[in-house]
Amino acid sequence: MREYLLTLCVTAAVTYLLTGPVRKFAIVAGAMPEIRARDVHREPTPRLGGIAMFFGLCAGLLVADHLTNLGHLFDESNEPRALLSGAALIWLIGVLDDKFEIDALIKLGGQMIAAGVMVMQGLTILWLPVPGVGSVALTQWQGTLLTVALVVITINAVNFVDGLDGLAAGMVCIAGAAFFLYAYRIWYSYGIEAAAPATLFSAILMGMCLGFLPHNMHPARIFMGDSGSMLIGLVLAAGAISVTGQVDPDALKLFAGSEKEAVQQTVPVYIPLLLPLTIIAVPAADLILAIVRRTWRGQSPFAADRGHLHHRLLEIGHSHSRAVLIMYFWSALIGFGALTYSVNSASMWIVLSVVILSAVGLLLLLLPRFTPRAPMWAQHIVPPRYRRRRAAARTLRAASATAAEQAAGADAEAAAPEAEDHRAPVTAGVSGVSGANGATALGDRTRTGGRGKAGSTR
């Protein structure tokens, strides 16, 4: 566990430290497009955040290669090199898209090629666990098609949900945490070494997201762009393929009693076809709804619009930050609920807890205009929008009184030279008032002799 945590921290640190220079590079390179109709942000924001995330991925793999226990993984398995090859290809396509806005079909073809590169190096699904039947061996073509489909679905699901500040990185980080715990349990508790690559991929994925989130939270200073969203989607899919297609359920039946029970025990996060619906259920649902909505309107499935789930949360009255937190909540509920169910599927407390938390989530969706208020003792600590109305009104009255006192003092200073100079009361009065209030009476200042004094008081 220490080596996994070290890899996670190194990945997060490299990603965090490189995001600032990458932001300056994106501005200089012109990767800061104008605001589109479907965008939520109000100011042009640079993209290319995926550059820092990719170098964080490389740093994590490099550190893991030189560690004592994880170093054996690179000698016994070719999956880390397969991940790096596919990630480099999909990252390059994303960088080109962030800069030049390439066609959607070209991106789809690049996603398939990246998945094919990983398949050629051994990162593929070899068998499929089916509940009630057991493990079903797949032919080479069946495994390749299923692997490519899973990679493309996961990448586009993450890409579609990347519409609010910090949304995609946070949701994928939550999914990566749930998947890390599941893969680590298989590797450490059952002693199955084939689950070690998936555990490593999940740790690196969490590090990439955690290192980028401080720069991407609302208001975001930089966007990850397609170079980042497609990259983290591919890493998440690679971990799912590794733990699903490489770990044989026959090795788990020694702990579960039989092969069917082993498959049944690992159903919630084990079957590739259900993986996008459990680990990233919210992005997958958004993807399916977007395809159905655009096809129903006669549009291309890749045509951009403002009908995503996060857009709907904003339309019903939720703020930007609250919409992101609600999406976080649902992702954590589904991901960790599936993880808990896979550990003990017979416990009714787990099902009851998931039902209660689901009700809480629905309540949050139905209260878009509810604003939590801090207690009286914390009124001067929290932001103004969370303060009580009485305290806010008291603060406003105090500010108004202070402004009135300052205005009265300024009027008194302006009236002093007027009382002394009886020969030119009109000129002095105009000059004094303009100097005190900061007015732009340039004509009076140029005609009177006291312009220097009036100008010095501004």
PDB file of N, CA and C in Angstrom, residues 195-266:
ATOM      1  N   ALA A 195      -4.329  -8.846 -10.669  1.00  0.00           N
ATOM      2  CA  ALA A 195      -5.069  -7.626 -10.359  1.00  0.00           C
ATOM      3  C   ALA A 195      -4.153  -6.461 -10.023  1.00  0.00           C
ATOM      4  N   ALA A 196      -2.838  -6.690  -9.957  1.00  0.00           N
ATOM      5  CA  ALA A 196      -1.903  -5.620  -9.602  1.00  0.00           C
ATOM      6  C   ALA A 196      -1.865  -4.499 -10.639  1.00  0.00           C
ATOM      7  N   PRO A 197      -1.859  -4.777 -11.963  1.00  0.00           N
ATOM      8  CA  PRO A 197      -1.874  -3.660 -12.929  1.00  0.00           C
ATOM      9  C   PRO A 197      -3.083  -2.751 -12.794  1.00  0.00           C
ATOM     10  N   ALA A 198      -4.263  -3.318 -12.575  1.00  0.00           N
ATOM     11  CA  ALA A 198      -5.459  -2.488 -12.414  1.00  0.00           C
ATOM     12  C   ALA A 198      -5.358  -1.620 -11.169  1.00  0.00           C
ATOM     13  N   THR A 199      -4.782  -2.156 -10.104  1.00  0.00           N
ATOM     14  CA  THR A 199      -4.591  -1.367  -8.889  1.00  0.00           C
ATOM     15  C   THR A 199      -3.645  -0.203  -9.155  1.00  0.00           C
ATOM     16  N   LEU A 200      -2.566  -0.458  -9.880  1.00  0.00           N
ATOM     17  CA  LEU A 200      -1.619   0.607 -10.220  1.00  0.00           C
ATOM     18  C   LEU A 200      -2.259   1.659 -11.108  1.00  0.00           C
ATOM     19  N   PHE A 201      -3.022   1.232 -12.098  1.00  0.00           N
ATOM     20  CA  PHE A 201      -3.678   2.190 -12.994  1.00  0.00           C
ATOM     21  C   PHE A 201      -4.648   3.083 -12.224  1.00  0.00           C
ATOM     22  N   SER A 202      -5.377   2.511 -11.283  1.00  0.00           N
ATOM     23  CA  SER A 202      -6.333   3.304 -10.503  1.00  0.00           C
ATOM     24  C   SER A 202      -5.622   4.308  -9.606  1.00  0.00           C
ATOM     25  N   ALA A 203      -4.495   3.915  -9.009  1.00  0.00           N
ATOM     26  CA  ALA A 203      -3.741   4.847  -8.168  1.00  0.00           C
ATOM     27  C   ALA A 203      -3.211   6.012  -8.992  1.00  0.00           C
ATOM     28  N   ILE A 204      -2.683   5.725 -10.162  1.00  0.00           N
ATOM     29  CA  ILE A 204      -2.185   6.793 -11.033  1.00  0.00           C
ATOM     30  C   ILE A 204      -3.333   7.691 -11.499  1.00  0.00           C
ATOM     31  N   LEU A 205      -4.463   7.095 -11.796  1.00  0.00           N
ATOM     32  CA  LEU A 205      -5.621   7.887 -12.230  1.00  0.00           C
ATOM     33  C   LEU A 205      -6.066   8.848 -11.139  1.00  0.00           C
ATOM     34  N   MET A 206      -6.108   8.384  -9.902  1.00  0.00           N
ATOM     35  CA  MET A 206      -6.468   9.284  -8.806  1.00  0.00           C
ATOM     36  C   MET A 206      -5.453  10.415  -8.667  1.00  0.00           C
ATOM     37  N   GLY A 207      -4.167  10.100  -8.811  1.00  0.00           N
ATOM     38  CA  GLY A 207      -3.148  11.134  -8.722  1.00  0.00           C
ATOM     39  C   GLY A 207      -3.289  12.187  -9.811  1.00  0.00           C
ATOM     40  N   MET A 208      -3.591  11.773 -11.036  1.00  0.00           N
ATOM     41  CA  MET A 208      -3.790  12.721 -12.132  1.00  0.00           C
ATOM     42  C   MET A 208      -4.946  13.668 -11.835  1.00  0.00           C
ATOM     43  N   CYS A 209      -6.044  13.129 -11.339  1.00  0.00           N
ATOM     44  CA  CYS A 209      -7.222  13.958 -11.081  1.00  0.00           C
ATOM     45  C   CYS A 209      -7.016  14.866  -9.876  1.00  0.00           C
ATOM     46  N   LEU A 210      -6.412  14.337  -8.806  1.00  0.00           N
ATOM     47  CA  LEU A 210      -6.201  15.150  -7.609  1.00  0.00           C
ATOM     48  C   LEU A 210      -5.210  16.275  -7.868  1.00  0.00           C
ATOM     49  N   GLY A 211      -4.196  16.034  -8.692  1.00  0.00           N
ATOM     50  CA  GLY A 211      -3.249  17.084  -9.005  1.00  0.00           C
ATOM     51  C   GLY A 211      -3.824  18.179  -9.886  1.00  0.00           C
ATOM     52  N   PHE A 212      -4.810  17.838 -10.697  1.00  0.00           N
ATOM     53  CA  PHE A 212      -5.393  18.826 -11.614  1.00  0.00           C
ATOM     54  C   PHE A 212      -6.565  19.583 -10.998  1.00  0.00           C
ATOM     55  N   LEU A 213      -7.249  18.999 -10.029  1.00  0.00           N
ATOM     56  CA  LEU A 213      -8.459  19.600  -9.476  1.00  0.00           C
ATOM     57  C   LEU A 213      -8.245  20.987  -8.866  1.00  0.00           C
ATOM     58  N   PRO A 214      -7.156  21.252  -8.113  1.00  0.00           N
ATOM     59  CA  PRO A 214      -7.004  22.607  -7.559  1.00  0.00           C
ATOM     60  C   PRO A 214      -6.993  23.710  -8.611  1.00  0.00           C
ATOM     61  N   HIS A 215      -6.546  23.418  -9.794  1.00  0.00           N
ATOM     62  CA  HIS A 215      -6.538  24.415 -10.871  1.00  0.00           C
ATOM     63  C   HIS A 215      -7.865  24.452 -11.640  1.00  0.00           C
ATOM     64  N   ASN A 216      -8.695  23.432 -11.454  1.00  0.00           N
ATOM     65  CA  ASN A 216      -9.891  23.284 -12.278  1.00  0.00           C
ATOM     66  C   ASN A 216     -11.190  23.530 -11.522  1.00  0.00           C
ATOM     67  N   MET A 217     -11.108  23.714 -10.193  1.00  0.00           N
ATOM     68  CA  MET A 217     -12.324  23.990  -9.442  1.00  0.00           C
ATOM     69  C   MET A 217     -12.853  25.378  -9.785  1.00  0.00           C
ATOM     70  N   HIS A 218     -14.154  25.563  -9.582  1.00  0.00           N
ATOM     71  CA  HIS A 218     -14.823  26.803  -9.965  1.00  0.00           C
ATOM     72  C   HIS A 218     -14.338  27.973  -9.123  1.00  0.00           C
ATOM     73  N   PRO A 219     -13.963  29.093  -9.728  1.00  0.00           N
ATOM     74  CA  PRO A 219     -13.826  29.319 -11.175  1.00  0.00           C
ATOM     75  C   PRO A 219     -12.510  28.756 -11.704  1.00  0.00           C
ATOM     76  N   ALA A 220     -12.595  27.974 -12.756  1.00  0.00           N
ATOM     77  CA  ALA A 220     -11.439  27.254 -13.280  1.00  0.00           C
ATOM     78  C   ALA A 220     -10.451  28.207 -13.936  1.00  0.00           C
ATOM     79  N   ARG A 221      -9.165  27.944 -13.694  1.00  0.00           N
ATOM     80  CA  ARG A 221      -8.107  28.711 -14.339  1.00  0.00           C
ATOM     81  C   ARG A 221      -7.653  28.046 -15.634  1.00  0.00           C
ATOM     82  N   ILE A 222      -7.954  26.764 -15.778  1.00  0.00           N
ATOM     83  CA  ILE A 222      -7.581  26.020 -16.976  1.00  0.00           C
ATOM     84  C   ILE A 222      -8.519  24.831 -17.112  1.00  0.00           C
ATOM     85  N   PHE A 223      -8.819  24.437 -18.345  1.00  0.00           N
ATOM     86  CA  PHE A 223      -9.630  23.251 -18.628  1.00  0.00           C
ATOM     87  C   PHE A 223      -8.718  22.113 -19.061  1.00  0.00           C
ATOM     88  N   MET A 224      -9.142  20.902 -18.766  1.00  0.00           N
ATOM     89  CA  MET A 224      -8.360  19.740 -19.209  1.00  0.00           C
ATOM     90  C   MET A 224      -8.506  19.514 -20.714  1.00  0.00           C
ATOM     91  N   GLY A 225      -9.608  19.937 -21.309  1.00  0.00           N
ATOM     92  CA  GLY A 225      -9.809  19.742 -22.740  1.00  0.00           C
ATOM     93  C   GLY A 225      -9.968  18.270 -23.086  1.00  0.00           C
ATOM     94  N   ASP A 226     -10.082  17.994 -24.367  1.00  0.00           N
ATOM     95  CA  ASP A 226     -10.173  16.604 -24.813  1.00  0.00           C
ATOM     96  C   ASP A 226      -8.878  15.854 -24.555  1.00  0.00           C
ATOM     97  N   SER A 227      -7.751  16.550 -24.514  1.00  0.00           N
ATOM     98  CA  SER A 227      -6.488  15.881 -24.217  1.00  0.00           C
ATOM     99  C   SER A 227      -6.488  15.297 -22.817  1.00  0.00           C
ATOM    100  N   GLY A 228      -7.245  15.882 -21.899  1.00  0.00           N
ATOM    101  CA  GLY A 228      -7.319  15.352 -20.547  1.00  0.00           C
ATOM    102  C   GLY A 228      -8.490  14.415 -20.336  1.00  0.00           C
ATOM    103  N   SER A 229      -9.672  14.772 -20.868  1.00  0.00           N
ATOM    104  CA  SER A 229     -10.853  13.937 -20.638  1.00  0.00           C
ATOM    105  C   SER A 229     -10.718  12.577 -21.320  1.00  0.00           C
ATOM    106  N   MET A 230     -10.226  12.561 -22.553  1.00  0.00           N
ATOM    107  CA  MET A 230     -10.043  11.276 -23.224  1.00  0.00           C
ATOM    108  C   MET A 230      -8.929  10.461 -22.581  1.00  0.00           C
ATOM    109  N   LEU A 231      -7.921  11.140 -22.037  1.00  0.00           N
ATOM    110  CA  LEU A 231      -6.814  10.428 -21.387  1.00  0.00           C
ATOM    111  C   LEU A 231      -7.280   9.718 -20.124  1.00  0.00           C
ATOM    112  N   ILE A 232      -7.987  10.418 -19.241  1.00  0.00           N
ATOM    113  CA  ILE A 232      -8.430   9.773 -18.010  1.00  0.00           C
ATOM    114  C   ILE A 232      -9.511   8.727 -18.291  1.00  0.00           C
ATOM    115  N   GLY A 233     -10.299   8.935 -19.346  1.00  0.00           N
ATOM    116  CA  GLY A 233     -11.254   7.903 -19.728  1.00  0.00           C
ATOM    117  C   GLY A 233     -10.575   6.635 -20.192  1.00  0.00           C
ATOM    118  N   LEU A 234      -9.484   6.776 -20.940  1.00  0.00           N
ATOM    119  CA  LEU A 234      -8.749   5.601 -21.395  1.00  0.00           C
ATOM    120  C   LEU A 234      -8.074   4.885 -20.237  1.00  0.00           C
ATOM    121  N   VAL A 235      -7.519   5.621 -19.278  1.00  0.00           N
ATOM    122  CA  VAL A 235      -6.872   4.985 -18.121  1.00  0.00           C
ATOM    123  C   VAL A 235      -7.898   4.226 -17.284  1.00  0.00           C
ATOM    124  N   LEU A 236      -9.066   4.818 -17.103  1.00  0.00           N
ATOM    125  CA  LEU A 236     -10.122   4.125 -16.360  1.00  0.00           C
ATOM    126  C   LEU A 236     -10.562   2.859 -17.078  1.00  0.00           C
ATOM    127  N   ALA A 237     -10.708   2.930 -18.396  1.00  0.00           N
ATOM    128  CA  ALA A 237     -11.088   1.752 -19.166  1.00  0.00           C
ATOM    129  C   ALA A 237      -9.994   0.691 -19.132  1.00  0.00           C
ATOM    130  N   ALA A 238      -8.721   1.107 -19.153  1.00  0.00           N
ATOM    131  CA  ALA A 238      -7.619   0.144 -19.105  1.00  0.00           C
ATOM    132  C   ALA A 238      -7.624  -0.632 -17.798  1.00  0.00           C
ATOM    133  N   GLY A 239      -7.880   0.050 -16.691  1.00  0.00           N
ATOM    134  CA  GLY A 239      -7.968  -0.661 -15.424  1.00  0.00           C
ATOM    135  C   GLY A 239      -9.121  -1.640 -15.388  1.00  0.00           C
ATOM    136  N   ALA A 240     -10.266  -1.246 -15.956  1.00  0.00           N
ATOM    137  CA  ALA A 240     -11.408  -2.150 -15.994  1.00  0.00           C
ATOM    138  C   ALA A 240     -11.120  -3.374 -16.853  1.00  0.00           C
ATOM    139  N   ILE A 241     -10.484  -3.177 -18.003  1.00  0.00           N
ATOM    140  CA  ILE A 241     -10.158  -4.300 -18.887  1.00  0.00           C
ATOM    141  C   ILE A 241      -9.157  -5.226 -18.221  1.00  0.00           C
ATOM    142  N   SER A 242      -8.200  -4.654 -17.513  1.00  0.00           N
ATOM    143  CA  SER A 242      -7.171  -5.471 -16.884  1.00  0.00           C
ATOM    144  C   SER A 242      -7.753  -6.379 -15.809  1.00  0.00           C
ATOM    145  N   VAL A 243      -8.558  -5.820 -14.912  1.00  0.00           N
ATOM    146  CA  VAL A 243      -9.069  -6.626 -13.814  1.00  0.00           C
ATOM    147  C   VAL A 243     -10.183  -7.548 -14.273  1.00  0.00           C
ATOM    148  N   THR A 244     -10.857  -7.212 -15.361  1.00  0.00           N
ATOM    149  CA  THR A 244     -11.966  -8.042 -15.836  1.00  0.00           C
ATOM    150  C   THR A 244     -11.493  -9.135 -16.776  1.00  0.00           C
ATOM    151  N   GLY A 245     -10.617  -8.777 -17.701  1.00  0.00           N
ATOM    152  CA  GLY A 245     -10.242  -9.738 -18.723  1.00  0.00           C
ATOM    153  C   GLY A 245      -9.037 -10.573 -18.389  1.00  0.00           C
ATOM    154  N   GLN A 246      -8.275 -10.194 -17.358  1.00  0.00           N
ATOM    155  CA  GLN A 246      -7.069 -10.928 -17.032  1.00  0.00           C
ATOM    156  C   GLN A 246      -7.204 -11.790 -15.781  1.00  0.00           C
ATOM    157  N   VAL A 247      -8.089 -11.397 -14.850  1.00  0.00           N
ATOM    158  CA  VAL A 247      -8.271 -12.155 -13.613  1.00  0.00           C
ATOM    159  C   VAL A 247      -9.267 -13.274 -13.874  1.00  0.00           C
ATOM    160  N   ASP A 248      -8.828 -14.497 -13.683  1.00  0.00           N
ATOM    161  CA  ASP A 248      -9.666 -15.660 -13.939  1.00  0.00           C
ATOM    162  C   ASP A 248     -10.571 -15.911 -12.741  1.00  0.00           C
ATOM    163  N   PRO A 249     -11.895 -16.016 -12.937  1.00  0.00           N
ATOM    164  CA  PRO A 249     -12.782 -16.333 -11.806  1.00  0.00           C
ATOM    165  C   PRO A 249     -12.468 -17.679 -11.161  1.00  0.00           C
ATOM    166  N   ASP A 250     -11.760 -18.577 -11.877  1.00  0.00           N
ATOM    167  CA  ASP A 250     -11.384 -19.847 -11.260  1.00  0.00           C
ATOM    168  C   ASP A 250     -10.492 -19.639 -10.037  1.00  0.00           C
ATOM    169  N   ALA A 251      -9.704 -18.536 -10.049  1.00  0.00           N
ATOM    170  CA  ALA A 251      -8.845 -18.266  -8.901  1.00  0.00           C
ATOM    171  C   ALA A 251      -9.635 -17.749  -7.715  1.00  0.00           C
ATOM    172  N   LEU A 252     -10.813 -17.198  -7.958  1.00  0.00           N
ATOM    173  CA  LEU A 252     -11.632 -16.674  -6.869  1.00  0.00           C
ATOM    174  C   LEU A 252     -12.554 -17.718  -6.267  1.00  0.00           C
ATOM    175  N   LYS A 253     -12.779 -18.824  -6.969  1.00  0.00           N
ATOM    176  CA  LYS A 253     -13.728 -19.808  -6.460  1.00  0.00           C
ATOM    177  C   LYS A 253     -13.204 -20.524  -5.227  1.00  0.00           C
ATOM    178  N   LEU A 254     -11.880 -20.467  -5.009  1.00  0.00           N
ATOM    179  CA  LEU A 254     -11.320 -21.061  -3.800  1.00  0.00           C
ATOM    180  C   LEU A 254     -11.774 -20.317  -2.563  1.00  0.00           C
ATOM    181  N   PHE A 255     -12.108 -19.016  -2.725  1.00  0.00           N
ATOM    182  CA  PHE A 255     -12.529 -18.214  -1.590  1.00  0.00           C
ATOM    183  C   PHE A 255     -14.041 -18.094  -1.514  1.00  0.00           C
ATOM    184  N   ALA A 256     -14.719 -18.282  -2.637  1.00  0.00           N
ATOM    185  CA  ALA A 256     -16.172 -18.135  -2.671  1.00  0.00           C
ATOM    186  C   ALA A 256     -16.906 -19.457  -2.613  1.00  0.00           C
ATOM    187  N   GLY A 257     -16.224 -20.592  -2.785  1.00  0.00           N
ATOM    188  CA  GLY A 257     -16.859 -21.892  -2.699  1.00  0.00           C
ATOM    189  C   GLY A 257     -17.014 -22.558  -4.042  1.00  0.00           C
ATOM    190  N   SER A 258     -17.373 -21.817  -5.065  1.00  0.00           N
ATOM    191  CA  SER A 258     -17.533 -22.361  -6.408  1.00  0.00           C
ATOM    192  C   SER A 258     -17.324 -21.239  -7.409  1.00  0.00           C
ATOM    193  N   GLU A 259     -17.177 -21.612  -8.659  1.00  0.00           N
ATOM    194  CA  GLU A 259     -16.948 -20.608  -9.693  1.00  0.00           C
ATOM    195  C   GLU A 259     -18.173 -19.737  -9.882  1.00  0.00           C
ATOM    196  N   LYS A 260     -19.381 -20.338  -9.831  1.00  0.00           N
ATOM    197  CA  LYS A 260     -20.587 -19.540 -10.014  1.00  0.00           C
ATOM    198  C   LYS A 260     -20.750 -18.524  -8.889  1.00  0.00           C
ATOM    199  N   GLU A 261     -20.455 -18.951  -7.649  1.00  0.00           N
ATOM    200  CA  GLU A 261     -20.546 -18.011  -6.536  1.00  0.00           C
ATOM    201  C   GLU A 261     -19.497 -16.911  -6.648  1.00  0.00           C
ATOM    202  N   ALA A 262     -18.312 -17.255  -7.153  1.00  0.00           N
ATOM    203  CA  ALA A 262     -17.272 -16.238  -7.341  1.00  0.00           C
ATOM    204  C   ALA A 262     -17.697 -15.205  -8.368  1.00  0.00           C
ATOM    205  N   VAL A 263     -18.277 -15.671  -9.462  1.00  0.00           N
ATOM    206  CA  VAL A 263     -18.753 -14.739 -10.482  1.00  0.00           C
ATOM    207  C   VAL A 263     -19.900 -13.895  -9.944  1.00  0.00           C
ATOM    208  N   GLN A 264     -20.822 -14.537  -9.218  1.00  0.00           N
ATOM    209  CA  GLN A 264     -21.953 -13.812  -8.661  1.00  0.00           C
ATOM    210  C   GLN A 264     -21.499 -12.760  -7.652  1.00  0.00           C
ATOM    211  N   GLN A 265     -20.440 -13.074  -6.904  1.00  0.00           N
ATOM    212  CA  GLN A 265     -19.954 -12.158  -5.890  1.00  0.00           C
ATOM    213  C   GLN A 265     -19.346 -10.907  -6.501  1.00  0.00           C
ATOM    214  N   THR A 266     -18.782 -11.038  -7.676  1.00  0.00           N
ATOM    215  CA  THR A 266     -18.077  -9.915  -8.291  1.00  0.00           C
ATOM    216  C   THR A 266     -18.867  -9.269  -9.424  1.00  0.00           C
TER     217      THR A 266
END
